[in-house]
Short mmCIF file of N, CA and C in Angstrom, two decimals:
data_model
loop_
_atom_site.label_atom_id
_atom_site.label_comp_id
_atom_site.label_asym_id
_atom_site.label_seq_id
_atom_site.Cartn_x
_atom_site.Cartn_y
_atom_site.Cartn_z
N UNK A 1 161.44 26.05 83.54
CA UNK A 1 161.05 27.04 84.53
C UNK A 1 160.89 26.34 85.88
N UNK A 2 161.42 26.94 86.91
CA UNK A 2 161.22 26.45 88.28
C UNK A 2 160.43 27.52 89.04
N UNK A 3 159.22 27.18 89.43
CA UNK A 3 158.35 28.09 90.17
C UNK A 3 158.51 27.80 91.65
N UNK A 4 158.62 28.86 92.45
CA UNK A 4 158.77 28.69 93.90
C UNK A 4 157.63 27.81 94.43
N UNK A 5 157.93 26.82 95.28
CA UNK A 5 156.90 25.90 95.76
C UNK A 5 155.79 26.58 96.57
N UNK A 6 156.05 27.77 97.10
CA UNK A 6 155.01 28.46 97.87
C UNK A 6 154.13 29.36 97.00
N UNK A 7 154.43 29.44 95.70
CA UNK A 7 153.62 30.24 94.79
C UNK A 7 152.24 29.61 94.63
N UNK A 8 151.20 30.43 94.64
CA UNK A 8 149.83 29.93 94.49
C UNK A 8 149.32 30.34 93.12
N UNK A 9 149.14 29.36 92.25
CA UNK A 9 148.64 29.63 90.89
C UNK A 9 147.20 30.13 90.94
N UNK A 10 146.84 30.95 89.94
CA UNK A 10 145.47 31.44 89.83
C UNK A 10 145.19 32.69 90.65
N UNK A 11 146.23 33.28 91.22
CA UNK A 11 146.05 34.52 91.97
C UNK A 11 146.75 35.64 91.23
N UNK A 12 146.38 36.86 91.53
CA UNK A 12 147.06 38.01 90.94
C UNK A 12 148.27 38.33 91.81
N UNK A 13 149.24 39.08 91.28
CA UNK A 13 150.39 39.42 92.13
C UNK A 13 149.98 40.08 93.44
N UNK A 14 148.96 40.94 93.40
CA UNK A 14 148.55 41.66 94.60
C UNK A 14 147.90 40.74 95.63
N UNK A 15 147.26 39.67 95.18
CA UNK A 15 146.58 38.76 96.12
C UNK A 15 147.38 37.49 96.36
N UNK A 16 148.60 37.44 95.86
CA UNK A 16 149.46 36.25 95.98
C UNK A 16 149.81 35.99 97.44
N UNK A 17 149.30 34.89 98.02
CA UNK A 17 149.64 34.60 99.40
C UNK A 17 150.99 33.89 99.54
N UNK A 18 151.52 33.41 98.44
CA UNK A 18 152.79 32.68 98.48
C UNK A 18 153.94 33.57 98.04
N UNK A 19 154.97 32.94 97.54
CA UNK A 19 156.18 33.65 97.11
C UNK A 19 156.14 33.83 95.60
N UNK A 20 156.13 35.06 95.15
CA UNK A 20 156.02 35.41 93.73
C UNK A 20 157.42 35.39 93.11
N UNK A 21 157.92 34.17 92.83
CA UNK A 21 159.29 34.04 92.37
C UNK A 21 159.45 32.80 91.50
N UNK A 22 160.22 32.93 90.43
CA UNK A 22 160.52 31.79 89.55
C UNK A 22 161.91 31.98 88.97
N UNK A 23 162.52 30.88 88.56
CA UNK A 23 163.81 30.90 87.86
C UNK A 23 163.57 30.23 86.52
N UNK A 24 164.07 30.83 85.46
CA UNK A 24 163.91 30.19 84.16
C UNK A 24 165.25 30.02 83.47
N UNK A 25 165.31 28.97 82.67
CA UNK A 25 166.52 28.67 81.91
C UNK A 25 166.27 29.10 80.47
N UNK A 26 167.17 29.90 79.94
CA UNK A 26 167.04 30.34 78.56
C UNK A 26 167.41 29.22 77.61
N UNK A 27 166.83 29.25 76.45
CA UNK A 27 167.10 28.22 75.45
C UNK A 27 168.54 28.26 74.97
N UNK A 28 169.10 29.47 74.89
CA UNK A 28 170.50 29.62 74.46
C UNK A 28 171.12 30.80 75.21
N UNK A 29 172.43 30.86 75.29
CA UNK A 29 173.10 31.97 75.98
C UNK A 29 172.76 33.31 75.34
N UNK A 30 172.81 34.36 76.14
CA UNK A 30 172.48 35.70 75.65
C UNK A 30 173.56 36.32 74.78
N UNK A 31 174.80 35.93 74.95
CA UNK A 31 175.87 36.48 74.13
C UNK A 31 176.84 37.31 74.94
N UNK A 32 177.87 37.78 74.26
CA UNK A 32 178.98 38.47 74.92
C UNK A 32 178.60 39.83 75.50
N UNK A 33 177.52 40.43 75.03
CA UNK A 33 177.11 41.74 75.55
C UNK A 33 176.53 41.66 76.96
N UNK A 34 176.20 40.46 77.41
CA UNK A 34 175.57 40.28 78.71
C UNK A 34 176.55 39.65 79.69
N UNK A 35 176.56 40.18 80.90
CA UNK A 35 177.40 39.64 81.95
C UNK A 35 176.52 38.89 82.94
N UNK A 36 176.82 37.63 83.22
CA UNK A 36 176.01 36.88 84.19
C UNK A 36 176.10 37.53 85.57
N UNK A 37 175.04 37.43 86.31
CA UNK A 37 175.01 37.96 87.67
C UNK A 37 175.01 36.80 88.65
N UNK A 38 175.88 36.84 89.60
CA UNK A 38 175.96 35.80 90.61
C UNK A 38 174.91 36.09 91.69
N UNK A 39 173.86 35.28 91.81
CA UNK A 39 172.82 35.56 92.79
C UNK A 39 173.32 35.54 94.23
N UNK A 40 174.48 34.94 94.46
CA UNK A 40 175.03 34.94 95.83
C UNK A 40 175.45 36.33 96.26
N UNK A 41 175.52 37.28 95.32
CA UNK A 41 175.85 38.67 95.66
C UNK A 41 174.61 39.46 96.08
N UNK A 42 173.46 38.81 96.16
CA UNK A 42 172.22 39.50 96.51
C UNK A 42 172.38 40.28 97.81
N UNK A 43 171.88 41.50 97.81
CA UNK A 43 171.96 42.35 98.99
C UNK A 43 170.59 42.39 99.67
N UNK A 44 170.60 42.62 100.95
CA UNK A 44 169.33 42.81 101.66
C UNK A 44 168.89 44.26 101.46
N UNK A 45 167.61 44.49 101.61
CA UNK A 45 167.06 45.84 101.51
C UNK A 45 166.66 46.26 102.91
N UNK A 46 167.22 47.36 103.35
CA UNK A 46 166.91 47.87 104.68
C UNK A 46 166.01 49.09 104.56
N UNK A 47 165.30 49.42 105.63
CA UNK A 47 164.46 50.61 105.64
C UNK A 47 165.31 51.83 105.31
N UNK A 48 164.79 52.72 104.50
CA UNK A 48 165.43 53.96 104.01
C UNK A 48 166.47 53.74 102.93
N UNK A 49 166.70 52.50 102.50
CA UNK A 49 167.59 52.26 101.36
C UNK A 49 166.95 52.82 100.09
N UNK A 50 167.79 53.36 99.23
CA UNK A 50 167.33 53.76 97.90
C UNK A 50 167.42 52.53 97.02
N UNK A 51 166.33 52.21 96.32
CA UNK A 51 166.31 51.07 95.41
C UNK A 51 165.98 51.57 94.00
N UNK A 52 166.52 50.89 93.02
CA UNK A 52 166.22 51.18 91.62
C UNK A 52 165.44 50.01 91.06
N UNK A 53 164.27 50.31 90.48
CA UNK A 53 163.49 49.26 89.82
C UNK A 53 163.56 49.49 88.32
N UNK A 54 163.46 48.42 87.57
CA UNK A 54 163.47 48.53 86.11
C UNK A 54 162.40 47.61 85.54
N UNK A 55 161.82 48.03 84.42
CA UNK A 55 160.80 47.19 83.80
C UNK A 55 160.31 47.74 82.49
N UNK A 56 159.49 46.94 81.84
CA UNK A 56 158.93 47.27 80.53
C UNK A 56 157.44 47.59 80.64
N UNK A 57 156.97 47.93 81.82
CA UNK A 57 155.55 48.17 82.04
C UNK A 57 155.08 49.52 81.53
N UNK A 58 153.80 49.79 81.81
CA UNK A 58 153.20 51.05 81.39
C UNK A 58 153.86 52.22 82.08
N UNK A 59 153.83 53.37 81.42
CA UNK A 59 154.32 54.61 82.01
C UNK A 59 153.28 55.16 82.98
N UNK A 60 152.01 54.98 82.64
CA UNK A 60 150.90 55.41 83.48
C UNK A 60 149.67 54.59 83.11
N UNK A 61 148.70 54.58 84.01
CA UNK A 61 147.46 53.85 83.79
C UNK A 61 146.83 54.22 82.45
N UNK A 62 146.35 53.24 81.72
CA UNK A 62 145.65 53.39 80.44
C UNK A 62 146.54 53.92 79.31
N UNK A 63 147.84 53.92 79.49
CA UNK A 63 148.75 54.32 78.41
C UNK A 63 149.42 53.06 77.85
N UNK A 64 148.60 52.18 77.28
CA UNK A 64 149.07 50.88 76.82
C UNK A 64 150.21 50.97 75.82
N UNK A 65 150.23 51.98 75.00
CA UNK A 65 151.30 52.12 74.00
C UNK A 65 152.65 52.46 74.64
N UNK A 66 152.63 52.83 75.90
CA UNK A 66 153.90 53.19 76.57
C UNK A 66 154.66 51.96 77.05
N UNK A 67 154.04 50.78 77.00
CA UNK A 67 154.71 49.55 77.43
C UNK A 67 155.79 49.16 76.42
N UNK A 68 156.59 48.19 76.80
CA UNK A 68 157.65 47.61 75.97
C UNK A 68 158.85 48.54 75.79
N UNK A 69 158.94 49.55 76.61
CA UNK A 69 160.12 50.41 76.64
C UNK A 69 160.76 50.24 78.01
N UNK A 70 162.04 49.91 78.06
CA UNK A 70 162.71 49.72 79.34
C UNK A 70 162.87 51.06 80.04
N UNK A 71 162.38 51.12 81.28
CA UNK A 71 162.51 52.33 82.11
C UNK A 71 163.02 51.92 83.48
N UNK A 72 163.54 52.92 84.18
CA UNK A 72 163.95 52.69 85.57
C UNK A 72 163.58 53.90 86.39
N UNK A 73 163.44 53.69 87.68
CA UNK A 73 163.18 54.79 88.59
C UNK A 73 163.75 54.41 89.96
N UNK A 74 163.95 55.40 90.79
CA UNK A 74 164.44 55.13 92.14
C UNK A 74 163.31 55.37 93.14
N UNK A 75 163.29 54.54 94.15
CA UNK A 75 162.30 54.60 95.21
C UNK A 75 163.03 54.50 96.54
N UNK A 76 162.30 54.69 97.62
CA UNK A 76 162.87 54.56 98.96
C UNK A 76 162.15 53.41 99.68
N UNK A 77 162.91 52.52 100.29
CA UNK A 77 162.34 51.39 101.03
C UNK A 77 161.78 51.90 102.35
N UNK A 78 160.54 51.53 102.65
CA UNK A 78 159.90 52.02 103.87
C UNK A 78 159.61 50.93 104.90
N UNK A 79 159.78 49.68 104.54
CA UNK A 79 159.58 48.63 105.53
C UNK A 79 159.04 47.35 104.93
N UNK A 80 158.84 46.39 105.81
CA UNK A 80 158.38 45.04 105.45
C UNK A 80 156.89 44.91 105.75
N UNK A 81 156.19 44.24 104.85
CA UNK A 81 154.80 43.86 105.10
C UNK A 81 154.77 42.34 105.04
N UNK A 82 154.17 41.75 106.06
CA UNK A 82 154.10 40.29 106.10
C UNK A 82 152.68 39.88 106.46
N UNK A 83 152.02 39.23 105.51
CA UNK A 83 150.71 38.65 105.76
C UNK A 83 150.89 37.15 105.56
N UNK A 84 150.68 36.68 104.34
CA UNK A 84 150.98 35.29 104.03
C UNK A 84 152.39 35.15 103.48
N UNK A 85 152.87 36.20 102.86
CA UNK A 85 154.24 36.22 102.36
C UNK A 85 154.91 37.49 102.87
N UNK A 86 156.19 37.62 102.62
CA UNK A 86 156.95 38.76 103.13
C UNK A 86 157.45 39.57 101.95
N UNK A 87 157.07 40.86 101.90
CA UNK A 87 157.55 41.75 100.85
C UNK A 87 158.08 43.03 101.46
N UNK A 88 159.06 43.60 100.79
CA UNK A 88 159.59 44.91 101.15
C UNK A 88 158.78 45.93 100.38
N UNK A 89 158.37 47.01 101.02
CA UNK A 89 157.60 48.06 100.36
C UNK A 89 158.51 49.25 100.09
N UNK A 90 158.40 49.79 98.86
CA UNK A 90 159.16 50.97 98.48
C UNK A 90 158.20 51.98 97.86
N UNK A 91 158.50 53.27 98.03
CA UNK A 91 157.63 54.33 97.54
C UNK A 91 158.45 55.45 96.90
N UNK A 92 157.75 56.28 96.14
CA UNK A 92 158.32 57.50 95.59
C UNK A 92 158.59 58.45 96.76
N UNK A 93 159.81 58.88 96.91
CA UNK A 93 160.21 59.72 98.04
C UNK A 93 159.38 61.00 98.12
N UNK A 94 158.97 61.55 96.99
CA UNK A 94 158.26 62.83 96.99
C UNK A 94 156.76 62.70 97.24
N UNK A 95 156.16 61.61 96.78
CA UNK A 95 154.71 61.46 96.89
C UNK A 95 154.28 60.51 98.01
N UNK A 96 155.18 59.71 98.49
CA UNK A 96 154.92 58.77 99.58
C UNK A 96 153.65 57.95 99.36
N UNK A 97 153.42 57.52 98.13
CA UNK A 97 152.34 56.61 97.72
C UNK A 97 150.96 57.26 97.70
N UNK A 98 150.85 58.54 98.06
CA UNK A 98 149.53 59.16 98.12
C UNK A 98 148.94 59.42 96.73
N UNK A 99 149.76 59.89 95.80
CA UNK A 99 149.29 60.17 94.44
C UNK A 99 150.18 59.41 93.47
N UNK A 100 149.69 59.30 92.23
CA UNK A 100 150.48 58.58 91.22
C UNK A 100 151.83 59.24 91.04
N UNK A 101 152.82 58.43 90.89
CA UNK A 101 154.18 58.92 90.69
C UNK A 101 155.07 57.76 90.34
N UNK A 102 156.32 57.85 90.71
CA UNK A 102 157.27 56.78 90.42
C UNK A 102 156.85 55.51 91.14
N UNK A 103 157.14 54.40 90.53
CA UNK A 103 156.82 53.10 91.11
C UNK A 103 156.51 52.11 90.02
N UNK A 104 156.23 50.90 90.41
CA UNK A 104 155.91 49.85 89.43
C UNK A 104 154.53 50.10 88.84
N UNK A 105 154.32 49.56 87.64
CA UNK A 105 153.03 49.65 86.96
C UNK A 105 152.76 48.32 86.27
N UNK A 106 151.63 48.19 85.60
CA UNK A 106 151.29 46.96 84.88
C UNK A 106 152.43 46.60 83.93
N UNK A 107 152.89 45.35 84.01
CA UNK A 107 153.96 44.88 83.14
C UNK A 107 155.34 44.92 83.77
N UNK A 108 155.47 45.53 84.95
CA UNK A 108 156.77 45.61 85.62
C UNK A 108 157.04 44.43 86.54
N UNK A 109 156.01 43.65 86.89
CA UNK A 109 156.20 42.50 87.78
C UNK A 109 157.24 41.56 87.20
N UNK A 110 158.12 41.08 88.06
CA UNK A 110 159.19 40.19 87.62
C UNK A 110 160.47 40.93 87.27
N UNK A 111 160.41 42.25 87.27
CA UNK A 111 161.59 43.05 86.95
C UNK A 111 162.56 43.12 88.12
N UNK A 112 163.80 43.51 87.85
CA UNK A 112 164.82 43.55 88.90
C UNK A 112 164.69 44.77 89.81
N UNK A 113 165.15 44.58 91.04
CA UNK A 113 165.26 45.65 92.02
C UNK A 113 166.72 45.66 92.47
N UNK A 114 167.37 46.81 92.31
CA UNK A 114 168.78 46.94 92.63
C UNK A 114 169.00 47.87 93.81
N UNK A 115 170.05 47.61 94.57
CA UNK A 115 170.55 48.56 95.57
C UNK A 115 171.97 48.91 95.17
N UNK A 116 172.49 49.98 95.73
CA UNK A 116 173.85 50.40 95.42
C UNK A 116 173.91 51.39 94.28
N UNK A 117 175.11 51.89 94.04
CA UNK A 117 175.34 52.86 92.98
C UNK A 117 175.31 52.18 91.62
N UNK A 118 174.99 52.93 90.59
CA UNK A 118 174.84 52.39 89.24
C UNK A 118 176.02 51.53 88.81
N UNK A 119 177.23 51.93 89.09
CA UNK A 119 178.40 51.16 88.68
C UNK A 119 178.63 49.92 89.54
N UNK A 120 177.90 49.83 90.64
CA UNK A 120 178.06 48.70 91.56
C UNK A 120 176.71 48.16 92.02
N UNK A 121 175.73 48.12 91.10
CA UNK A 121 174.41 47.60 91.45
C UNK A 121 174.51 46.20 92.02
N UNK A 122 173.63 45.92 92.97
CA UNK A 122 173.46 44.56 93.48
C UNK A 122 171.99 44.21 93.36
N UNK A 123 171.70 43.07 92.74
CA UNK A 123 170.33 42.62 92.63
C UNK A 123 169.84 42.28 94.03
N UNK A 124 168.74 42.91 94.43
CA UNK A 124 168.26 42.74 95.80
C UNK A 124 166.86 42.17 95.89
N UNK A 125 166.12 42.24 94.79
CA UNK A 125 164.76 41.74 94.82
C UNK A 125 164.14 41.72 93.44
N UNK A 126 162.88 41.32 93.44
CA UNK A 126 162.09 41.22 92.22
C UNK A 126 160.79 41.98 92.45
N UNK A 127 160.39 42.83 91.49
CA UNK A 127 159.12 43.55 91.60
C UNK A 127 157.98 42.54 91.62
N UNK A 128 157.11 42.66 92.62
CA UNK A 128 155.98 41.75 92.73
C UNK A 128 154.67 42.43 92.30
N UNK A 129 154.32 43.53 92.94
CA UNK A 129 153.08 44.23 92.60
C UNK A 129 153.14 45.69 93.02
N UNK A 130 152.12 46.43 92.60
CA UNK A 130 151.99 47.84 92.95
C UNK A 130 150.56 48.09 93.41
N UNK A 131 150.40 48.92 94.42
CA UNK A 131 149.06 49.21 94.95
C UNK A 131 148.32 50.26 94.14
N UNK A 132 149.04 51.07 93.39
CA UNK A 132 148.43 52.26 92.80
C UNK A 132 148.38 53.35 93.86
N UNK A 133 148.08 54.56 93.43
CA UNK A 133 148.04 55.69 94.36
C UNK A 133 147.01 55.45 95.46
N UNK A 134 147.35 55.80 96.68
CA UNK A 134 146.48 55.54 97.82
C UNK A 134 145.40 56.60 98.00
N UNK A 135 145.69 57.85 97.61
CA UNK A 135 144.72 58.93 97.79
C UNK A 135 144.32 59.49 96.43
N UNK A 136 143.45 58.77 95.76
CA UNK A 136 142.97 59.20 94.46
C UNK A 136 141.55 58.69 94.26
N UNK A 137 140.76 59.43 93.51
CA UNK A 137 139.39 59.01 93.25
C UNK A 137 139.29 58.06 92.06
N UNK A 138 140.36 57.98 91.28
CA UNK A 138 140.40 57.12 90.10
C UNK A 138 141.30 55.92 90.38
N UNK A 139 140.80 54.70 90.21
CA UNK A 139 141.65 53.52 90.45
C UNK A 139 142.89 53.54 89.56
N UNK A 140 143.99 53.10 90.12
CA UNK A 140 145.25 53.08 89.38
C UNK A 140 146.06 51.88 89.82
N UNK A 141 146.84 51.35 88.90
CA UNK A 141 147.74 50.25 89.25
C UNK A 141 149.18 50.72 89.21
N UNK A 142 149.38 52.01 89.02
CA UNK A 142 150.73 52.56 88.88
C UNK A 142 151.12 53.38 90.10
N UNK A 143 152.39 53.28 90.47
CA UNK A 143 152.88 54.06 91.60
C UNK A 143 152.36 53.51 92.91
N UNK A 144 152.22 54.37 93.89
CA UNK A 144 151.75 53.94 95.20
C UNK A 144 152.80 53.10 95.89
N UNK A 145 152.38 52.00 96.48
CA UNK A 145 153.29 51.08 97.15
C UNK A 145 153.80 50.07 96.13
N UNK A 146 155.11 49.93 96.02
CA UNK A 146 155.69 48.90 95.16
C UNK A 146 156.19 47.79 96.06
N UNK A 147 155.65 46.58 95.86
CA UNK A 147 156.03 45.43 96.68
C UNK A 147 157.18 44.68 96.01
N UNK A 148 158.19 44.36 96.80
CA UNK A 148 159.40 43.71 96.31
C UNK A 148 159.58 42.38 97.04
N UNK A 149 159.77 41.31 96.27
CA UNK A 149 160.13 40.02 96.86
C UNK A 149 161.63 40.06 97.11
N UNK A 150 162.08 40.04 98.38
CA UNK A 150 163.51 40.13 98.67
C UNK A 150 164.26 38.86 98.23
N UNK A 151 165.25 39.03 97.39
CA UNK A 151 166.00 37.89 96.86
C UNK A 151 166.79 37.17 97.96
N UNK A 152 167.37 37.92 98.88
CA UNK A 152 168.18 37.31 99.94
C UNK A 152 167.37 36.33 100.78
N UNK A 153 166.06 36.58 100.93
CA UNK A 153 165.20 35.68 101.70
C UNK A 153 165.06 34.31 101.03
N UNK A 154 165.28 34.26 99.73
CA UNK A 154 165.01 33.04 98.96
C UNK A 154 166.25 32.54 98.22
N UNK A 155 167.41 32.98 98.65
CA UNK A 155 168.65 32.64 97.95
C UNK A 155 168.89 31.14 97.87
N UNK A 156 168.65 30.41 98.94
CA UNK A 156 168.88 28.96 98.92
C UNK A 156 167.99 28.30 97.87
N UNK A 157 166.73 28.74 97.78
CA UNK A 157 165.84 28.17 96.77
C UNK A 157 166.31 28.53 95.36
N UNK A 158 166.72 29.78 95.14
CA UNK A 158 167.21 30.21 93.82
C UNK A 158 168.41 29.37 93.41
N UNK A 159 169.35 29.15 94.31
CA UNK A 159 170.54 28.36 93.99
C UNK A 159 170.16 26.91 93.67
N UNK A 160 169.25 26.34 94.46
CA UNK A 160 168.82 24.97 94.22
C UNK A 160 168.08 24.85 92.89
N UNK A 161 167.18 25.80 92.61
CA UNK A 161 166.43 25.78 91.35
C UNK A 161 167.38 25.93 90.16
N UNK A 162 168.38 26.76 90.30
CA UNK A 162 169.36 26.96 89.22
C UNK A 162 170.11 25.66 88.95
N UNK A 163 170.52 24.98 90.02
CA UNK A 163 171.21 23.69 89.85
C UNK A 163 170.30 22.67 89.17
N UNK A 164 169.03 22.61 89.61
CA UNK A 164 168.09 21.65 89.03
C UNK A 164 167.83 21.92 87.55
N UNK A 165 167.94 23.17 87.14
CA UNK A 165 167.74 23.53 85.74
C UNK A 165 169.02 23.37 84.91
N UNK A 166 170.08 22.89 85.56
CA UNK A 166 171.33 22.63 84.83
C UNK A 166 172.27 23.81 84.80
N UNK A 167 172.04 24.79 85.65
CA UNK A 167 172.94 25.95 85.72
C UNK A 167 174.27 25.58 86.34
N UNK A 168 175.29 26.31 85.96
CA UNK A 168 176.63 26.06 86.51
C UNK A 168 177.07 27.28 87.30
N UNK A 169 177.48 27.07 88.52
CA UNK A 169 177.94 28.19 89.33
C UNK A 169 179.13 28.88 88.69
N UNK A 170 179.96 28.14 87.98
CA UNK A 170 181.12 28.74 87.32
C UNK A 170 180.75 29.78 86.29
N UNK A 171 179.53 29.68 85.74
CA UNK A 171 179.08 30.65 84.74
C UNK A 171 178.86 32.02 85.36
N UNK A 172 178.83 32.10 86.68
CA UNK A 172 178.59 33.37 87.35
C UNK A 172 179.87 34.09 87.72
N UNK A 173 181.01 33.56 87.36
CA UNK A 173 182.26 34.15 87.83
C UNK A 173 182.60 35.45 87.12
N UNK A 174 182.08 35.70 85.93
CA UNK A 174 182.30 36.98 85.26
C UNK A 174 181.48 38.04 85.98
N UNK A 175 182.13 39.11 86.45
CA UNK A 175 181.36 40.14 87.16
C UNK A 175 181.72 41.48 86.64
#
């Protein structure tokens, strides 16, 4: 595993002042059913872009049995937030983060964020954290603002980490 040098251990994704990103090397290849993705194809996320997030997290707060099922949803990118680190924020187009709705939840951190049409997805980021609904009397970790670590911002580090872990660029040629 190669952890981004700006990552700060011992913090939660929401309080992470560094870059919430890592590259890991699998013990063995995934097999013929999987197509490698070339990270050099990473797309930037612009304001108003539609993004698709995927993950195995909870469907809703306190629904622990709903985890471990792969789900996806589409959100709309609304802009960049930069404090100690830089993240792209995306929200449910209908609820605009005010109430619980589509968005990341517990267990979705580290999942992929895609732009483009389903047949031509481009990996654009990694789910970092979710704020939960902004206008609710009950605390929630689901929906609200979904923070995305933009892959294009860290492409040089991803490529270097992949090389250090023994990855071969030629393995990415299948698309």
